[in-house]
Amino acid sequence: MSTHVVTSHGADFFGQDHYEIRDLTSLAGYAEGCLSVFDGEQLVRLLAHAGDGDQAVPADQAAALADLLRRVARHRFTRPKPSALASLLANAAALAALEGESWTWTLTTETEAAR
């Protein structure tokens, strides 16, 4: 069984998105390369430590992260798959911020994610 991250405010019927940890940690490298150290520190930390445990991002911070994720998605050096991932994450973060709710990241096993 592999561990995945389930984010709130996602695109599926239940309002969730499921991501492999390796994809999220890989996206941290793109964020590091596309954003200044000052701007991207929180985003890089969130992505790089996606598999460390459950996380909750307050609504105001989710709005800022959505903007940063969009910048990563649009950057000329971001390849198509990570760009799509950054866009999906940006949409979920923006929705959480719009609704004034925390954007949550929950670890789950593959069998739980398949339900």
mmCIF file with all atom_site columns, N, CA and C in Angstrom, residues 15-73:
data_model
loop_
_atom_site.group_PDB
_atom_site.id
_atom_site.type_symbol
_atom_site.label_atom_id
_atom_site.label_alt_id
_atom_site.label_comp_id
_atom_site.label_asym_id
_atom_site.label_entity_id
_atom_site.label_seq_id
_atom_site.pdbx_PDB_ins_code
_atom_site.Cartn_x
_atom_site.Cartn_y
_atom_site.Cartn_z
_atom_site.occupancy
_atom_site.B_iso_or_equiv
_atom_site.pdbx_formal_charge
_atom_site.auth_seq_id
_atom_site.auth_comp_id
_atom_site.auth_asym_id
_atom_site.auth_atom_id
_atom_site.pdbx_PDB_model_num
ATOM 1   N N  . GLY A 1 15 ? -15.442 16.688 -3.100  1.00 0.00 ? 15 GLY A N  1
ATOM 2   C CA . GLY A 1 15 ? -14.679 17.903 -2.844  1.00 0.00 ? 15 GLY A CA 1
ATOM 3   C C  . GLY A 1 15 ? -13.253 17.619 -2.396  1.00 0.00 ? 15 GLY A C  1
ATOM 4   N N  . GLN A 1 16 ? -12.679 16.567 -2.946  1.00 0.00 ? 16 GLN A N  1
ATOM 5   C CA . GLN A 1 16 ? -11.322 16.172 -2.583  1.00 0.00 ? 16 GLN A CA 1
ATOM 6   C C  . GLN A 1 16 ? -10.501 15.919 -3.841  1.00 0.00 ? 16 GLN A C  1
ATOM 7   N N  . ASP A 1 17 ? -9.198  15.972 -3.676  1.00 0.00 ? 17 ASP A N  1
ATOM 8   C CA . ASP A 1 17 ? -8.266  15.533 -4.707  1.00 0.00 ? 17 ASP A CA 1
ATOM 9   C C  . ASP A 1 17 ? -7.273  14.598 -4.047  1.00 0.00 ? 17 ASP A C  1
ATOM 10  N N  . HIS A 1 18 ? -6.814  13.584 -4.791  1.00 0.00 ? 18 HIS A N  1
ATOM 11  C CA . HIS A 1 18 ? -5.868  12.589 -4.278  1.00 0.00 ? 18 HIS A CA 1
ATOM 12  C C  . HIS A 1 18 ? -4.568  12.713 -5.064  1.00 0.00 ? 18 HIS A C  1
ATOM 13  N N  . TYR A 1 19 ? -3.448  12.819 -4.341  1.00 0.00 ? 19 TYR A N  1
ATOM 14  C CA . TYR A 1 19 ? -2.147  12.986 -4.981  1.00 0.00 ? 19 TYR A CA 1
ATOM 15  C C  . TYR A 1 19 ? -1.130  12.026 -4.388  1.00 0.00 ? 19 TYR A C  1
ATOM 16  N N  . GLU A 1 20 ? -0.223  11.580 -5.222  1.00 0.00 ? 20 GLU A N  1
ATOM 17  C CA . GLU A 1 20 ? 0.892   10.782 -4.724  1.00 0.00 ? 20 GLU A CA 1
ATOM 18  C C  . GLU A 1 20 ? 1.903   11.736 -4.092  1.00 0.00 ? 20 GLU A C  1
ATOM 19  N N  . ILE A 1 21 ? 2.482   11.296 -2.997  1.00 0.00 ? 21 ILE A N  1
ATOM 20  C CA . ILE A 1 21 ? 3.423   12.137 -2.271  1.00 0.00 ? 21 ILE A CA 1
ATOM 21  C C  . ILE A 1 21 ? 4.613   12.504 -3.145  1.00 0.00 ? 21 ILE A C  1
ATOM 22  N N  . ARG A 1 22 ? 5.084   11.560 -3.947  1.00 0.00 ? 22 ARG A N  1
ATOM 23  C CA . ARG A 1 22 ? 6.259   11.848 -4.779  1.00 0.00 ? 22 ARG A CA 1
ATOM 24  C C  . ARG A 1 22 ? 5.977   12.955 -5.792  1.00 0.00 ? 22 ARG A C  1
ATOM 25  N N  . ASP A 1 23 ? 4.741   13.056 -6.280  1.00 0.00 ? 23 ASP A N  1
ATOM 26  C CA . ASP A 1 23 ? 4.392   14.131 -7.209  1.00 0.00 ? 23 ASP A CA 1
ATOM 27  C C  . ASP A 1 23 ? 4.417   15.484 -6.505  1.00 0.00 ? 23 ASP A C  1
ATOM 28  N N  . LEU A 1 24 ? 3.924   15.521 -5.269  1.00 0.00 ? 24 LEU A N  1
ATOM 29  C CA . LEU A 1 24 ? 3.915   16.770 -4.513  1.00 0.00 ? 24 LEU A CA 1
ATOM 30  C C  . LEU A 1 24 ? 5.324   17.199 -4.138  1.00 0.00 ? 24 LEU A C  1
ATOM 31  N N  . THR A 1 25 ? 6.146   16.247 -3.705  1.00 0.00 ? 25 THR A N  1
ATOM 32  C CA . THR A 1 25 ? 7.516   16.613 -3.337  1.00 0.00 ? 25 THR A CA 1
ATOM 33  C C  . THR A 1 25 ? 8.324   17.009 -4.573  1.00 0.00 ? 25 THR A C  1
ATOM 34  N N  . SER A 1 26 ? 8.015   16.413 -5.706  1.00 0.00 ? 26 SER A N  1
ATOM 35  C CA . SER A 1 26 ? 8.668   16.812 -6.954  1.00 0.00 ? 26 SER A CA 1
ATOM 36  C C  . SER A 1 26 ? 8.277   18.236 -7.333  1.00 0.00 ? 26 SER A C  1
ATOM 37  N N  . LEU A 1 27 ? 7.022   18.586 -7.098  1.00 0.00 ? 27 LEU A N  1
ATOM 38  C CA . LEU A 1 27 ? 6.562   19.941 -7.390  1.00 0.00 ? 27 LEU A CA 1
ATOM 39  C C  . LEU A 1 27 ? 7.277   20.975 -6.520  1.00 0.00 ? 27 LEU A C  1
ATOM 40  N N  . ALA A 1 28 ? 7.723   20.562 -5.344  1.00 0.00 ? 28 ALA A N  1
ATOM 41  C CA . ALA A 1 28 ? 8.480   21.468 -4.478  1.00 0.00 ? 28 ALA A CA 1
ATOM 42  C C  . ALA A 1 28 ? 9.747   21.952 -5.179  1.00 0.00 ? 28 ALA A C  1
ATOM 43  N N  . GLY A 1 29 ? 10.383  21.080 -5.954  1.00 0.00 ? 29 GLY A N  1
ATOM 44  C CA . GLY A 1 29 ? 11.576  21.476 -6.703  1.00 0.00 ? 29 GLY A CA 1
ATOM 45  C C  . GLY A 1 29 ? 11.270  22.531 -7.755  1.00 0.00 ? 29 GLY A C  1
ATOM 46  N N  . TYR A 1 30 ? 10.131  22.395 -8.409  1.00 0.00 ? 30 TYR A N  1
ATOM 47  C CA . TYR A 1 30 ? 9.724   23.408 -9.381  1.00 0.00 ? 30 TYR A CA 1
ATOM 48  C C  . TYR A 1 30 ? 9.445   24.736 -8.681  1.00 0.00 ? 30 TYR A C  1
ATOM 49  N N  . ALA A 1 31 ? 8.757   24.674 -7.545  1.00 0.00 ? 31 ALA A N  1
ATOM 50  C CA . ALA A 1 31 ? 8.450   25.892 -6.798  1.00 0.00 ? 31 ALA A CA 1
ATOM 51  C C  . ALA A 1 31 ? 9.736   26.579 -6.352  1.00 0.00 ? 31 ALA A C  1
ATOM 52  N N  . GLU A 1 32 ? 10.698  25.791 -5.932  1.00 0.00 ? 32 GLU A N  1
ATOM 53  C CA . GLU A 1 32 ? 11.983  26.327 -5.508  1.00 0.00 ? 32 GLU A CA 1
ATOM 54  C C  . GLU A 1 32 ? 12.692  27.044 -6.657  1.00 0.00 ? 32 GLU A C  1
ATOM 55  N N  . GLY A 1 33 ? 12.589  26.472 -7.846  1.00 0.00 ? 33 GLY A N  1
ATOM 56  C CA . GLY A 1 33 ? 13.254  27.053 -9.000  1.00 0.00 ? 33 GLY A CA 1
ATOM 57  C C  . GLY A 1 33 ? 12.509  28.214 -9.632  1.00 0.00 ? 33 GLY A C  1
ATOM 58  N N  . CYS A 1 34 ? 11.204  28.273 -9.455  1.00 0.00 ? 34 CYS A N  1
ATOM 59  C CA . CYS A 1 34 ? 10.381  29.288 -10.119 1.00 0.00 ? 34 CYS A CA 1
ATOM 60  C C  . CYS A 1 34 ? 10.095  30.514 -9.253  1.00 0.00 ? 34 CYS A C  1
ATOM 61  N N  . LEU A 1 35 ? 10.227  30.378 -7.955  1.00 0.00 ? 35 LEU A N  1
ATOM 62  C CA . LEU A 1 35 ? 9.876   31.462 -7.038  1.00 0.00 ? 35 LEU A CA 1
ATOM 63  C C  . LEU A 1 35 ? 11.099  31.923 -6.269  1.00 0.00 ? 35 LEU A C  1
ATOM 64  N N  . SER A 1 36 ? 11.070  33.152 -5.825  1.00 0.00 ? 36 SER A N  1
ATOM 65  C CA . SER A 1 36 ? 12.163  33.635 -4.985  1.00 0.00 ? 36 SER A CA 1
ATOM 66  C C  . SER A 1 36 ? 12.097  32.914 -3.639  1.00 0.00 ? 36 SER A C  1
ATOM 67  N N  . VAL A 1 37 ? 13.205  32.884 -2.947  1.00 0.00 ? 37 VAL A N  1
ATOM 68  C CA . VAL A 1 37 ? 13.259  32.217 -1.643  1.00 0.00 ? 37 VAL A CA 1
ATOM 69  C C  . VAL A 1 37 ? 12.250  32.861 -0.698  1.00 0.00 ? 37 VAL A C  1
ATOM 70  N N  . PHE A 1 38 ? 12.157  34.174 -0.728  1.00 0.00 ? 38 PHE A N  1
ATOM 71  C CA . PHE A 1 38 ? 11.239  34.893 0.150   1.00 0.00 ? 38 PHE A CA 1
ATOM 72  C C  . PHE A 1 38 ? 9.788   34.548 -0.160  1.00 0.00 ? 38 PHE A C  1
ATOM 73  N N  . ASP A 1 39 ? 9.411   34.539 -1.444  1.00 0.00 ? 39 ASP A N  1
ATOM 74  C CA . ASP A 1 39 ? 8.027   34.271 -1.837  1.00 0.00 ? 39 ASP A CA 1
ATOM 75  C C  . ASP A 1 39 ? 7.636   32.810 -1.647  1.00 0.00 ? 39 ASP A C  1
ATOM 76  N N  . GLY A 1 40 ? 8.522   31.903 -2.007  1.00 0.00 ? 40 GLY A N  1
ATOM 77  C CA . GLY A 1 40 ? 8.153   30.499 -2.081  1.00 0.00 ? 40 GLY A CA 1
ATOM 78  C C  . GLY A 1 40 ? 8.418   29.652 -0.871  1.00 0.00 ? 40 GLY A C  1
ATOM 79  N N  . GLU A 1 41 ? 8.948   30.221 0.190   1.00 0.00 ? 41 GLU A N  1
ATOM 80  C CA . GLU A 1 41 ? 9.357   29.420 1.344   1.00 0.00 ? 41 GLU A CA 1
ATOM 81  C C  . GLU A 1 41 ? 8.227   28.568 1.913   1.00 0.00 ? 41 GLU A C  1
ATOM 82  N N  . GLN A 1 42 ? 7.054   29.154 2.136   1.00 0.00 ? 42 GLN A N  1
ATOM 83  C CA . GLN A 1 42 ? 5.949   28.405 2.727   1.00 0.00 ? 42 GLN A CA 1
ATOM 84  C C  . GLN A 1 42 ? 5.440   27.320 1.775   1.00 0.00 ? 42 GLN A C  1
ATOM 85  N N  . LEU A 1 43 ? 5.340   27.645 0.502   1.00 0.00 ? 43 LEU A N  1
ATOM 86  C CA . LEU A 1 43 ? 4.869   26.665 -0.481  1.00 0.00 ? 43 LEU A CA 1
ATOM 87  C C  . LEU A 1 43 ? 5.840   25.501 -0.597  1.00 0.00 ? 43 LEU A C  1
ATOM 88  N N  . VAL A 1 44 ? 7.118   25.798 -0.689  1.00 0.00 ? 44 VAL A N  1
ATOM 89  C CA . VAL A 1 44 ? 8.128   24.737 -0.799  1.00 0.00 ? 44 VAL A CA 1
ATOM 90  C C  . VAL A 1 44 ? 8.072   23.842 0.429   1.00 0.00 ? 44 VAL A C  1
ATOM 91  N N  . ARG A 1 45 ? 7.940   24.438 1.604   1.00 0.00 ? 45 ARG A N  1
ATOM 92  C CA . ARG A 1 45 ? 7.870   23.655 2.845   1.00 0.00 ? 45 ARG A CA 1
ATOM 93  C C  . ARG A 1 45 ? 6.628   22.754 2.845   1.00 0.00 ? 45 ARG A C  1
ATOM 94  N N  . LEU A 1 46 ? 5.479   23.293 2.438   1.00 0.00 ? 46 LEU A N  1
ATOM 95  C CA . LEU A 1 46 ? 4.242   22.508 2.391   1.00 0.00 ? 46 LEU A CA 1
ATOM 96  C C  . LEU A 1 46 ? 4.387   21.313 1.450   1.00 0.00 ? 46 LEU A C  1
ATOM 97  N N  . LEU A 1 47 ? 4.911   21.552 0.260   1.00 0.00 ? 47 LEU A N  1
ATOM 98  C CA . LEU A 1 47 ? 5.055   20.484 -0.728  1.00 0.00 ? 47 LEU A CA 1
ATOM 99  C C  . LEU A 1 47 ? 6.122   19.474 -0.334  1.00 0.00 ? 47 LEU A C  1
ATOM 100 N N  . ALA A 1 48 ? 7.249   19.961 0.133   1.00 0.00 ? 48 ALA A N  1
ATOM 101 C CA . ALA A 1 48 ? 8.368   19.077 0.475   1.00 0.00 ? 48 ALA A CA 1
ATOM 102 C C  . ALA A 1 48 ? 8.029   18.153 1.650   1.00 0.00 ? 48 ALA A C  1
ATOM 103 N N  . HIS A 1 49 ? 7.149   18.611 2.523   1.00 0.00 ? 49 HIS A N  1
ATOM 104 C CA . HIS A 1 49 ? 6.795   17.820 3.706   1.00 0.00 ? 49 HIS A CA 1
ATOM 105 C C  . HIS A 1 49 ? 5.386   17.246 3.612   1.00 0.00 ? 49 HIS A C  1
ATOM 106 N N  . ALA A 1 50 ? 4.915   17.036 2.401   1.00 0.00 ? 50 ALA A N  1
ATOM 107 C CA . ALA A 1 50 ? 3.559   16.524 2.188   1.00 0.00 ? 50 ALA A CA 1
ATOM 108 C C  . ALA A 1 50 ? 3.329   15.176 2.863   1.00 0.00 ? 50 ALA A C  1
ATOM 109 N N  . GLY A 1 51 ? 4.348   14.349 2.954   1.00 0.00 ? 51 GLY A N  1
ATOM 110 C CA . GLY A 1 51 ? 4.195   13.023 3.533   1.00 0.00 ? 51 GLY A CA 1
ATOM 111 C C  . GLY A 1 51 ? 4.482   12.947 5.011   1.00 0.00 ? 51 GLY A C  1
ATOM 112 N N  . ASP A 1 52 ? 4.749   14.081 5.641   1.00 0.00 ? 52 ASP A N  1
ATOM 113 C CA . ASP A 1 52 ? 5.115   14.076 7.057   1.00 0.00 ? 52 ASP A CA 1
ATOM 114 C C  . ASP A 1 52 ? 3.927   13.982 8.007   1.00 0.00 ? 52 ASP A C  1
ATOM 115 N N  . GLY A 1 53 ? 2.734   14.262 7.527   1.00 0.00 ? 53 GLY A N  1
ATOM 116 C CA . GLY A 1 53 ? 1.556   14.214 8.388   1.00 0.00 ? 53 GLY A CA 1
ATOM 117 C C  . GLY A 1 53 ? 0.472   15.133 7.866   1.00 0.00 ? 53 GLY A C  1
ATOM 118 N N  . ASP A 1 54 ? -0.651  15.104 8.544   1.00 0.00 ? 54 ASP A N  1
ATOM 119 C CA . ASP A 1 54 ? -1.770  15.953 8.147   1.00 0.00 ? 54 ASP A CA 1
ATOM 120 C C  . ASP A 1 54 ? -1.404  17.422 8.351   1.00 0.00 ? 54 ASP A C  1
ATOM 121 N N  . GLN A 1 55 ? -1.927  18.268 7.469   1.00 0.00 ? 55 GLN A N  1
ATOM 122 C CA . GLN A 1 55 ? -1.641  19.696 7.538   1.00 0.00 ? 55 GLN A CA 1
ATOM 123 C C  . GLN A 1 55 ? -2.925  20.472 7.276   1.00 0.00 ? 55 GLN A C  1
ATOM 124 N N  . ALA A 1 56 ? -3.027  21.652 7.854   1.00 0.00 ? 56 ALA A N  1
ATOM 125 C CA . ALA A 1 56 ? -4.155  22.553 7.601   1.00 0.00 ? 56 ALA A CA 1
ATOM 126 C C  . ALA A 1 56 ? -3.597  23.941 7.339   1.00 0.00 ? 56 ALA A C  1
ATOM 127 N N  . VAL A 1 57 ? -4.010  24.519 6.224   1.00 0.00 ? 57 VAL A N  1
ATOM 128 C CA . VAL A 1 57 ? -3.552  25.851 5.835   1.00 0.00 ? 57 VAL A CA 1
ATOM 129 C C  . VAL A 1 57 ? -4.720  26.807 6.040   1.00 0.00 ? 57 VAL A C  1
ATOM 130 N N  . PRO A 1 58 ? -4.559  27.830 6.894   1.00 0.00 ? 58 PRO A N  1
ATOM 131 C CA . PRO A 1 58 ? -5.636  28.801 7.101   1.00 0.00 ? 58 PRO A CA 1
ATOM 132 C C  . PRO A 1 58 ? -6.035  29.477 5.785   1.00 0.00 ? 58 PRO A C  1
ATOM 133 N N  . ALA A 1 59 ? -7.264  29.954 5.721   1.00 0.00 ? 59 ALA A N  1
ATOM 134 C CA . ALA A 1 59 ? -7.820  30.521 4.494   1.00 0.00 ? 59 ALA A CA 1
ATOM 135 C C  . ALA A 1 59 ? -6.976  31.651 3.917   1.00 0.00 ? 59 ALA A C  1
ATOM 136 N N  . ASP A 1 60 ? -6.484  32.553 4.770   1.00 0.00 ? 60 ASP A N  1
ATOM 137 C CA . ASP A 1 60 ? -5.695  33.670 4.242   1.00 0.00 ? 60 ASP A CA 1
ATOM 138 C C  . ASP A 1 60 ? -4.383  33.193 3.622   1.00 0.00 ? 60 ASP A C  1
ATOM 139 N N  . GLN A 1 61 ? -3.783  32.185 4.211   1.00 0.00 ? 61 GLN A N  1
ATOM 140 C CA . GLN A 1 61 ? -2.560  31.631 3.647   1.00 0.00 ? 61 GLN A CA 1
ATOM 141 C C  . GLN A 1 61 ? -2.851  30.807 2.398   1.00 0.00 ? 61 GLN A C  1
ATOM 142 N N  . ALA A 1 62 ? -4.006  30.166 2.353   1.00 0.00 ? 62 ALA A N  1
ATOM 143 C CA . ALA A 1 62 ? -4.399  29.388 1.169   1.00 0.00 ? 62 ALA A CA 1
ATOM 144 C C  . ALA A 1 62 ? -4.517  30.308 -0.044  1.00 0.00 ? 62 ALA A C  1
ATOM 145 N N  . ALA A 1 63 ? -5.036  31.512 0.147   1.00 0.00 ? 63 ALA A N  1
ATOM 146 C CA . ALA A 1 63 ? -5.151  32.473 -0.959  1.00 0.00 ? 63 ALA A CA 1
ATOM 147 C C  . ALA A 1 63 ? -3.774  32.836 -1.500  1.00 0.00 ? 63 ALA A C  1
ATOM 148 N N  . ALA A 1 64 ? -2.831  33.066 -0.611  1.00 0.00 ? 64 ALA A N  1
ATOM 149 C CA . ALA A 1 64 ? -1.466  33.399 -1.036  1.00 0.00 ? 64 ALA A CA 1
ATOM 150 C C  . ALA A 1 64 ? -0.814  32.216 -1.741  1.00 0.00 ? 64 ALA A C  1
ATOM 151 N N  . LEU A 1 65 ? -1.025  31.012 -1.222  1.00 0.00 ? 65 LEU A N  1
ATOM 152 C CA . LEU A 1 65 ? -0.457  29.825 -1.852  1.00 0.00 ? 65 LEU A CA 1
ATOM 153 C C  . LEU A 1 65 ? -1.065  29.583 -3.225  1.00 0.00 ? 65 LEU A C  1
ATOM 154 N N  . ALA A 1 66 ? -2.352  29.880 -3.384  1.00 0.00 ? 66 ALA A N  1
ATOM 155 C CA . ALA A 1 66 ? -3.001  29.722 -4.690  1.00 0.00 ? 66 ALA A CA 1
ATOM 156 C C  . ALA A 1 66 ? -2.306  30.596 -5.732  1.00 0.00 ? 66 ALA A C  1
ATOM 157 N N  . ASP A 1 67 ? -1.992  31.824 -5.359  1.00 0.00 ? 67 ASP A N  1
ATOM 158 C CA . ASP A 1 67 ? -1.289  32.721 -6.280  1.00 0.00 ? 67 ASP A CA 1
ATOM 159 C C  . ASP A 1 67 ? 0.091   32.177 -6.640  1.00 0.00 ? 67 ASP A C  1
ATOM 160 N N  . LEU A 1 68 ? 0.800   31.674 -5.638  1.00 0.00 ? 68 LEU A N  1
ATOM 161 C CA . LEU A 1 68 ? 2.133   31.122 -5.892  1.00 0.00 ? 68 LEU A CA 1
ATOM 162 C C  . LEU A 1 68 ? 2.058   29.879 -6.770  1.00 0.00 ? 68 LEU A C  1
ATOM 163 N N  . LEU A 1 69 ? 1.089   29.023 -6.506  1.00 0.00 ? 69 LEU A N  1
ATOM 164 C CA . LEU A 1 69 ? 0.928   27.814 -7.319  1.00 0.00 ? 69 LEU A CA 1
ATOM 165 C C  . LEU A 1 69 ? 0.607   28.161 -8.767  1.00 0.00 ? 69 LEU A C  1
ATOM 166 N N  . ARG A 1 70 ? -0.176  29.195 -8.975  1.00 0.00 ? 70 ARG A N  1
ATOM 167 C CA . ARG A 1 70 ? -0.464  29.629 -10.345 1.00 0.00 ? 70 ARG A CA 1
ATOM 168 C C  . ARG A 1 70 ? 0.800   30.145 -11.035 1.00 0.00 ? 70 ARG A C  1
ATOM 169 N N  . ARG A 1 71 ? 1.642   30.834 -10.282 1.00 0.00 ? 71 ARG A N  1
ATOM 170 C CA . ARG A 1 71 ? 2.910   31.310 -10.853 1.00 0.00 ? 71 ARG A CA 1
ATOM 171 C C  . ARG A 1 71 ? 3.791   30.132 -11.258 1.00 0.00 ? 71 ARG A C  1
ATOM 172 N N  . VAL A 1 72 ? 3.832   29.113 -10.426 1.00 0.00 ? 72 VAL A N  1
ATOM 173 C CA . VAL A 1 72 ? 4.617   27.915 -10.755 1.00 0.00 ? 72 VAL A CA 1
ATOM 174 C C  . VAL A 1 72 ? 4.031   27.242 -11.995 1.00 0.00 ? 72 VAL A C  1
ATOM 175 N N  . ALA A 1 73 ? 2.707   27.125 -12.044 1.00 0.00 ? 73 ALA A N  1
ATOM 176 C CA . ALA A 1 73 ? 2.051   26.462 -13.176 1.00 0.00 ? 73 ALA A CA 1
ATOM 177 C C  . ALA A 1 73 ? 2.332   27.187 -14.493 1.00 0.00 ? 73 ALA A C  1
#
